[in-house]
mmCIF file of C-alpha atoms in Angstrom:
data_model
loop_
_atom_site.group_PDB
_atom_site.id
_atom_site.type_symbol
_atom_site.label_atom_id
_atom_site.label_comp_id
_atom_site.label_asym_id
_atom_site.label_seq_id
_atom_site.Cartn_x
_atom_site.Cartn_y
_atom_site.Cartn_z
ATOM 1 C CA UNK A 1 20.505 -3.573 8.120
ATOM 2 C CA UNK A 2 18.635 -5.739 5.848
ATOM 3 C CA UNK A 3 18.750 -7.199 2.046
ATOM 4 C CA UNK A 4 16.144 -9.652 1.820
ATOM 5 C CA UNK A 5 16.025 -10.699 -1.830
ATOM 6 C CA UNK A 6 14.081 -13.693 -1.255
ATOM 7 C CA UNK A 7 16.751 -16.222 -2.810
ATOM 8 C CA UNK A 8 15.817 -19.518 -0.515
ATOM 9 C CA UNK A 9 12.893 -21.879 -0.811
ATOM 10 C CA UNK A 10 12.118 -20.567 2.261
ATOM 11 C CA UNK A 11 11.253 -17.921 4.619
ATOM 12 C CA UNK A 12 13.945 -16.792 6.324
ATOM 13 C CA UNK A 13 12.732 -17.128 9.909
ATOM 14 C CA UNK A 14 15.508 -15.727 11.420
ATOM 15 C CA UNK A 15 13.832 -12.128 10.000
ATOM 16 C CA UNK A 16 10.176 -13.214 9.391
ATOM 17 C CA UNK A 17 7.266 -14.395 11.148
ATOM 18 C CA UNK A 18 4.279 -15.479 8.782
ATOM 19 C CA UNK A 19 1.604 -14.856 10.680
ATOM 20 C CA UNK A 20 -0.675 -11.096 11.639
ATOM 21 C CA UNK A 21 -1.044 -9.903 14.524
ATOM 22 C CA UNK A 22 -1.038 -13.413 16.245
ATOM 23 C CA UNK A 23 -1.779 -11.803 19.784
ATOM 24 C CA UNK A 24 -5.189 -10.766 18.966
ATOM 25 C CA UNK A 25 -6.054 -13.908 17.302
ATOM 26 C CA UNK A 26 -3.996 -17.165 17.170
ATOM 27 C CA UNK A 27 -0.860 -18.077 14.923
ATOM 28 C CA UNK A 28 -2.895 -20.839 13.706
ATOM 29 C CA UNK A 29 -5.889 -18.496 12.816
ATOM 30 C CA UNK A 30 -3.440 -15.562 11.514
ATOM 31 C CA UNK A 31 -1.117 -17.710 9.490
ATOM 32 C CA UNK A 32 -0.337 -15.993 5.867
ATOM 33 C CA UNK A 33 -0.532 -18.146 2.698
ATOM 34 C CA UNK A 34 2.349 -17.995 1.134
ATOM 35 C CA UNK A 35 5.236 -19.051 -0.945
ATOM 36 C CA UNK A 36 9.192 -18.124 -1.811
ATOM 37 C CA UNK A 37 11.253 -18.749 -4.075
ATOM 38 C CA UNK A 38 12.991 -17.441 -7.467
ATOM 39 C CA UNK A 39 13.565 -14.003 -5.584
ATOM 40 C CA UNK A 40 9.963 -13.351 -4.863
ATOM 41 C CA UNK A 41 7.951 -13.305 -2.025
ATOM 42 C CA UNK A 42 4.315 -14.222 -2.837
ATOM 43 C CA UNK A 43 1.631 -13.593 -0.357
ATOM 44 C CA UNK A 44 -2.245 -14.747 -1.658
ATOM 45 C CA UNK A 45 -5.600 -15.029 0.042
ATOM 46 C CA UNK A 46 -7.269 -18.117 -1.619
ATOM 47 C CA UNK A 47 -10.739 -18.867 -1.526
ATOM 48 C CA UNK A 48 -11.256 -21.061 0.960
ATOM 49 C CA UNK A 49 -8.883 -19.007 3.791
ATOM 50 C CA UNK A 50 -10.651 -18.139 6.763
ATOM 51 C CA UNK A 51 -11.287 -15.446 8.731
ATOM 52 C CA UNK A 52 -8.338 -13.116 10.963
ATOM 53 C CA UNK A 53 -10.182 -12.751 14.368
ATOM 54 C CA UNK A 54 -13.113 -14.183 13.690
ATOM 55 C CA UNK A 55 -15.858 -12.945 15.985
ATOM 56 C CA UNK A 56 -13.560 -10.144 17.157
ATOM 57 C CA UNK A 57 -12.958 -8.170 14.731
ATOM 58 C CA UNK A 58 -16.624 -6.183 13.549
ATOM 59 C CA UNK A 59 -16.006 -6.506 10.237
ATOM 60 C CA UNK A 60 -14.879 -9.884 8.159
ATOM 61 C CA UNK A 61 -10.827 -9.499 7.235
ATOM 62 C CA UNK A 62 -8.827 -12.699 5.509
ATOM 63 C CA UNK A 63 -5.432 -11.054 5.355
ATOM 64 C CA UNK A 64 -1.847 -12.906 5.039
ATOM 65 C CA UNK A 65 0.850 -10.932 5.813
ATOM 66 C CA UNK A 66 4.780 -10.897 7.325
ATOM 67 C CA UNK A 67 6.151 -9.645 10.103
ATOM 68 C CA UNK A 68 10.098 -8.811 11.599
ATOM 69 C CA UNK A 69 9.005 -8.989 15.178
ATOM 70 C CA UNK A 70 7.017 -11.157 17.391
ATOM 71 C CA UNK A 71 5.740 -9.431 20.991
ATOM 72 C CA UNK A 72 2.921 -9.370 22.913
ATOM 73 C CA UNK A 73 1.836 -9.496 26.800
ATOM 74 C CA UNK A 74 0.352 -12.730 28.848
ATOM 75 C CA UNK A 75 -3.371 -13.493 28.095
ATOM 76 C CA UNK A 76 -5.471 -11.163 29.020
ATOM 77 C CA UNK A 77 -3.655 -8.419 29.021
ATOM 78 C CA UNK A 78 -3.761 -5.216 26.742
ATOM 79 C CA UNK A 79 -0.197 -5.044 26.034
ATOM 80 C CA UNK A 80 0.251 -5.649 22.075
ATOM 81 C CA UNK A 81 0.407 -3.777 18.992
ATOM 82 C CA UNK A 82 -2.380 -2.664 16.673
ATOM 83 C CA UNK A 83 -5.379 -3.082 19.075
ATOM 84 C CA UNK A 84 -8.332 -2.358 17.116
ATOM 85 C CA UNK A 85 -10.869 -2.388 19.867
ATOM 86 C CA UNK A 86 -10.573 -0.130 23.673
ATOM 87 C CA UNK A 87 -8.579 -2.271 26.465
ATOM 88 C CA UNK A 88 -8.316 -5.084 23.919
ATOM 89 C CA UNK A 89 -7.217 -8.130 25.834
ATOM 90 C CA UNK A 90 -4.484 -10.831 24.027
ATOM 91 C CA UNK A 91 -5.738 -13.401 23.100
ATOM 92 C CA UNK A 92 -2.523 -15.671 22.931
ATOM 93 C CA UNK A 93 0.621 -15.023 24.399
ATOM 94 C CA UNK A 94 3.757 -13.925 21.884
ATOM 95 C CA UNK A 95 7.187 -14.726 23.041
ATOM 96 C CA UNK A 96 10.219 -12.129 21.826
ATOM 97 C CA UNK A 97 10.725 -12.224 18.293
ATOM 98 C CA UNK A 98 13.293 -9.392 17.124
ATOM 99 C CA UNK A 99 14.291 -10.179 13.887
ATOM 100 C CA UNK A 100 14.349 -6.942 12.231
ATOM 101 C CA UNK A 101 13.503 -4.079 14.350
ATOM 102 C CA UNK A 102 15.202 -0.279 12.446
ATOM 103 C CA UNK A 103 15.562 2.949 14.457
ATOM 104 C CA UNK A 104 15.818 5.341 11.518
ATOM 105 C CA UNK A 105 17.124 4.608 8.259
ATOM 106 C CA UNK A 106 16.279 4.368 4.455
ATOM 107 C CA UNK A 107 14.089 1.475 4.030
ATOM 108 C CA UNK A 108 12.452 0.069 0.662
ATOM 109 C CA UNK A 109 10.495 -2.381 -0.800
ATOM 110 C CA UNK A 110 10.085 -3.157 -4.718
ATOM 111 C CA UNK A 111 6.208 -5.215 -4.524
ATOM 112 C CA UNK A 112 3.383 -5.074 -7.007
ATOM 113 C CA UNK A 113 -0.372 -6.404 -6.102
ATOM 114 C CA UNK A 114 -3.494 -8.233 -7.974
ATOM 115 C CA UNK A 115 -6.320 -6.503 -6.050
ATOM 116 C CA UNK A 116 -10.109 -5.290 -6.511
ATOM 117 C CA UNK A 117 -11.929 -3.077 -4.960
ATOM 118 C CA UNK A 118 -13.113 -6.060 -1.743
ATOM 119 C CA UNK A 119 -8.693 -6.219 -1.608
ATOM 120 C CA UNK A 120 -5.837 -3.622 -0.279
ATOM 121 C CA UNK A 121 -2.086 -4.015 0.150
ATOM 122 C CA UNK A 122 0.670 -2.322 2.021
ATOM 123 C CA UNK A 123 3.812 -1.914 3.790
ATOM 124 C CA UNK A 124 3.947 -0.036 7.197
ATOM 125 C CA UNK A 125 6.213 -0.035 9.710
ATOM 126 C CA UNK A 126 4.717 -0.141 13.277
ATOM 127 C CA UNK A 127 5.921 0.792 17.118
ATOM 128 C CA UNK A 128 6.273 -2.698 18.977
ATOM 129 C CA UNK A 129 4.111 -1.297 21.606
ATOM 130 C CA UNK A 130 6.027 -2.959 25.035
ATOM 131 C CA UNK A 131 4.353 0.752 26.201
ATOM 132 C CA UNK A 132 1.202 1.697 24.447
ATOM 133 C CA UNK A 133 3.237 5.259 23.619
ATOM 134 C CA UNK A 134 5.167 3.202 21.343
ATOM 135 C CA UNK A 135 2.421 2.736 18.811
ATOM 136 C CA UNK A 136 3.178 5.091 16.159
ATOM 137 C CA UNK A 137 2.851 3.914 12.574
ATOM 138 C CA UNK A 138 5.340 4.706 9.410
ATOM 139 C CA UNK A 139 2.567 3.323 6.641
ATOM 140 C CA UNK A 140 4.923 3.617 3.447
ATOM 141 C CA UNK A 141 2.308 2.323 1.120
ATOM 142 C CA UNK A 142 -1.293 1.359 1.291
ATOM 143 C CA UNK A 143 -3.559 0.548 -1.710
ATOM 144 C CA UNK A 144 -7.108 -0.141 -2.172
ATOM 145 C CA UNK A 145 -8.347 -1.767 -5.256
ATOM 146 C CA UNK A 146 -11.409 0.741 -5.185
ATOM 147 C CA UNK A 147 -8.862 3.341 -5.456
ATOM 148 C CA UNK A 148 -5.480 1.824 -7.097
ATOM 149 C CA UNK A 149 -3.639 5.395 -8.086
ATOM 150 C CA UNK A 150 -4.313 6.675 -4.487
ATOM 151 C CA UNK A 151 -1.474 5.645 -2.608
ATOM 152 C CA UNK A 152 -1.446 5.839 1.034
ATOM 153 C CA UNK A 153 1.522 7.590 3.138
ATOM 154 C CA UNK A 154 2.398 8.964 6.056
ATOM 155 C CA UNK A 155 2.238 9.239 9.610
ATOM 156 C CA UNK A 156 -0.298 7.232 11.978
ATOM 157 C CA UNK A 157 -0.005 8.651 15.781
ATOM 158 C CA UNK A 158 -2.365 6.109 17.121
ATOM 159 C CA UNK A 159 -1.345 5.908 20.899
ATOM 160 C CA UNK A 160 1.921 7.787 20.886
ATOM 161 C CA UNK A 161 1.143 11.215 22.456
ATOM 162 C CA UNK A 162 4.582 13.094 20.828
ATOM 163 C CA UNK A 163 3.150 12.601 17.459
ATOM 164 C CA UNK A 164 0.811 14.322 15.491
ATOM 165 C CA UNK A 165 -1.295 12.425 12.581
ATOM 166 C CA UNK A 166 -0.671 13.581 9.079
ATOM 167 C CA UNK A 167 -1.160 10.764 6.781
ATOM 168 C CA UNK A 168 -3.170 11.234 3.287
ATOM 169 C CA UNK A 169 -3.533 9.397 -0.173
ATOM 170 C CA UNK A 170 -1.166 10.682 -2.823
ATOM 171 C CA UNK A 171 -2.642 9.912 -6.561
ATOM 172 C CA UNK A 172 0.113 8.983 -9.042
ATOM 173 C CA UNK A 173 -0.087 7.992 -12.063
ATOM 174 C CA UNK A 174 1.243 4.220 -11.667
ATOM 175 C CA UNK A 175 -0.057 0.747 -12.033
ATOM 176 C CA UNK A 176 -0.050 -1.287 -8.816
ATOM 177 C CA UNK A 177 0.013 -4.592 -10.713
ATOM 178 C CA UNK A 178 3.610 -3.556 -11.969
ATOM 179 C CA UNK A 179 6.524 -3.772 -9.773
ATOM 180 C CA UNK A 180 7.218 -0.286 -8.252
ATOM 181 C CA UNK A 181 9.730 0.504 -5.614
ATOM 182 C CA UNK A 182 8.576 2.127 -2.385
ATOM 183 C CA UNK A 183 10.206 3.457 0.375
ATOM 184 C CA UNK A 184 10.902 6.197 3.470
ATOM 185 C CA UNK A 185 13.844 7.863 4.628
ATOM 186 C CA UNK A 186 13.780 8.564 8.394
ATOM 187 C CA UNK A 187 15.519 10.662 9.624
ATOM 188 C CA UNK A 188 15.183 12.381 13.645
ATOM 189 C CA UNK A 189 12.202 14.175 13.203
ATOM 190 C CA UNK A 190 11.672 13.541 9.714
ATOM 191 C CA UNK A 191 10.180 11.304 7.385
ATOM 192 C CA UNK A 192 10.428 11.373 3.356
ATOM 193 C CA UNK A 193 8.005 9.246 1.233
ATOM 194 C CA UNK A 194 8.830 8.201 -2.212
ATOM 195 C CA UNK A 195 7.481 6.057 -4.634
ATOM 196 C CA UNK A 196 10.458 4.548 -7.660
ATOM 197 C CA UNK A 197 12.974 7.271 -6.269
ATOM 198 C CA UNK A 198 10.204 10.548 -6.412
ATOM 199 C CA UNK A 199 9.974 12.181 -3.122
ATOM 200 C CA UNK A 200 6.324 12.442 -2.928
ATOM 201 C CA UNK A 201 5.239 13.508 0.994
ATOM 202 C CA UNK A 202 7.479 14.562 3.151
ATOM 203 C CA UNK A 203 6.441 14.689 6.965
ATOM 204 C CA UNK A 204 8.092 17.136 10.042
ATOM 205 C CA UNK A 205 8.252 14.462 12.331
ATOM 206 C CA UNK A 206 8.676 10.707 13.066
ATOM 207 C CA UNK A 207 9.103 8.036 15.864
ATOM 208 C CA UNK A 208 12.284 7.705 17.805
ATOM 209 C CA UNK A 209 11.641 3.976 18.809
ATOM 210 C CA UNK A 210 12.000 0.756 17.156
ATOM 211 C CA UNK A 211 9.035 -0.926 14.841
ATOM 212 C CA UNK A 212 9.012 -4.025 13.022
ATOM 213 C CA UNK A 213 7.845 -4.233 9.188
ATOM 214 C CA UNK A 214 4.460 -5.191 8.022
ATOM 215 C CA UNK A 215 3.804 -6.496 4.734
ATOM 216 C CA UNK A 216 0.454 -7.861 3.718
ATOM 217 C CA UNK A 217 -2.736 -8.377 1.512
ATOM 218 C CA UNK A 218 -6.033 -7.578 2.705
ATOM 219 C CA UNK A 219 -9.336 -9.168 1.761
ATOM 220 C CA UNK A 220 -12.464 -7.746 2.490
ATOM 221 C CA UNK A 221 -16.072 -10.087 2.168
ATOM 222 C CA UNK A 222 -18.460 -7.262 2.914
ATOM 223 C CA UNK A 223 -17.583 -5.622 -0.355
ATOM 224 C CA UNK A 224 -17.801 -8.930 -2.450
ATOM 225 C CA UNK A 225 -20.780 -6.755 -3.999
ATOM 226 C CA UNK A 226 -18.342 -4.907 -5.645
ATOM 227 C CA UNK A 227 -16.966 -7.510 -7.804
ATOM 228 C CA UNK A 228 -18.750 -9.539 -10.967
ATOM 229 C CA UNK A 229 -17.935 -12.912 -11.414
ATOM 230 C CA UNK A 230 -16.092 -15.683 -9.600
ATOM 231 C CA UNK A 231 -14.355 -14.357 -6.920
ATOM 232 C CA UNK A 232 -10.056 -13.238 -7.369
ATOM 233 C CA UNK A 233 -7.514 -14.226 -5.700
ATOM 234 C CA UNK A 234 -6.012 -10.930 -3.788
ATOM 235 C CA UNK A 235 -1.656 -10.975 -4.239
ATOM 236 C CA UNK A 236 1.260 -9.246 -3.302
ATOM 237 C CA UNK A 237 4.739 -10.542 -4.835
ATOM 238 C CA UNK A 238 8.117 -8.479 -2.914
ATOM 239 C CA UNK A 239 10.897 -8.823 -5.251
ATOM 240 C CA UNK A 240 13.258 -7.200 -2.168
ATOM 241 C CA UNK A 241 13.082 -5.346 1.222
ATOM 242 C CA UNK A 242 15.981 -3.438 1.888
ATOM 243 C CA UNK A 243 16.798 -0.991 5.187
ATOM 244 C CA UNK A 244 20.007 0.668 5.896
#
């Protein structure tokens, strides 16, 4: 179970790990820019943040995010979650970090984001991959700035062979830079979507393993052609995270 209201001045580390996708990178090169406080999370990409997996990954990414678990194999080998590239090999090692980890549940989180369309933000919740089967991907919200009524949902099978993908971009009529609340409930089998309390995909089918919860904003340089003028500062602000 979790409540995280964001009270402290600081991140509770017993839960949270500021850093994405360390394994394929480096904490130091992965570390999210961030602040909390005042019951708010706030996650930002300024200006003059580098590059996550620099060199590695094709395209240019700056992205802070959070994490609730920490895992990957020894260098060199492929066992981690979210490769983005065949037999991708870690690039530095993880120890166990479990500090939130759900099998199943109804889990929420009340955000809003400042975004364009080079920017995205979401909230997934992602298979810890100690197998590669255990990959699959809960994505309860994912926004692009290009497209900010189009929200994201759904299922991701990526490696996990028992699932089937069935993921799509609902349009609603809401405005990302307010705070909305979004949220799943899982259920064996089952997964129901909703965005402020609406049921708004429901899916016949889910993961029955644990995953850790991913919350983070996404900057994109390639499409800095797509904004006039100096360039924003991409943010996400969590009010809470709950899962039951």
């Amino acid at each position: 179970m979790i409540d995280e209201r964001f009270d402290s001045q600081e991140l509770d580390r017993s839960v949270w790990v500021p850093w994405y996708l360390p394994h394929w990178s480096s904490r130091a090169a992965s570390a999210a820019t961030y602040e909390v406080g005042g019951g708010e999370l706030r996650l930002s990409i300024p200006v003059d943040q580098p590059l996550w997996a620099e060199g590695v990954h094709e395209t240019p990414l700056r992205v802070s995010g959070i994490q609730s678990a920490n895992y990957s194999g020894p260098v060199g080998s492929t066992i981690g979650g979210q490769p983005f590239l065949p037999e991708q090999r870690v690039l530095e090692e993880q120890g166990e970090f479990w500090g939130y980890t759900p099998v199943q549940g109804d889990i929420e989180i009340r955000m809003r984001g400042t975004i364009t369309p080079r920017s995205m933000i979401a909230f997934w919740l992602s298979g810890i991959e100690t197998a590669p089967e255990l990959s699959g991907e809960i994505c309860v919200m994912e926004v692009f700035g290009s497209a900010p009524q189009a929200v994201g949902m759904g299922l991701h099978r990526f490696r996990d062979p028992r699932l089937t993908e069935d993921w799509e971009a609902v349009t609603l009529p809401i405005d990302v830079s307010e705070f909305h609340t979004y949220g799943v409930n899982w259920r064996p089998g089952s997964l129901a979507f909703s965005v402020d309390g609406e049921v708004v995909k429901r899916v016949g089918q889910a993961p029955d393993y644990p995953v850790q919860l991913e919350i983070a904003v996404f900057d994109f340089p390639d499409k800095a052609h797509l904004v006039d003028g100096p360039v924003p500062v991409p943010e996400l602000v969590v009010s809470h995270v709950r899962g039951s």
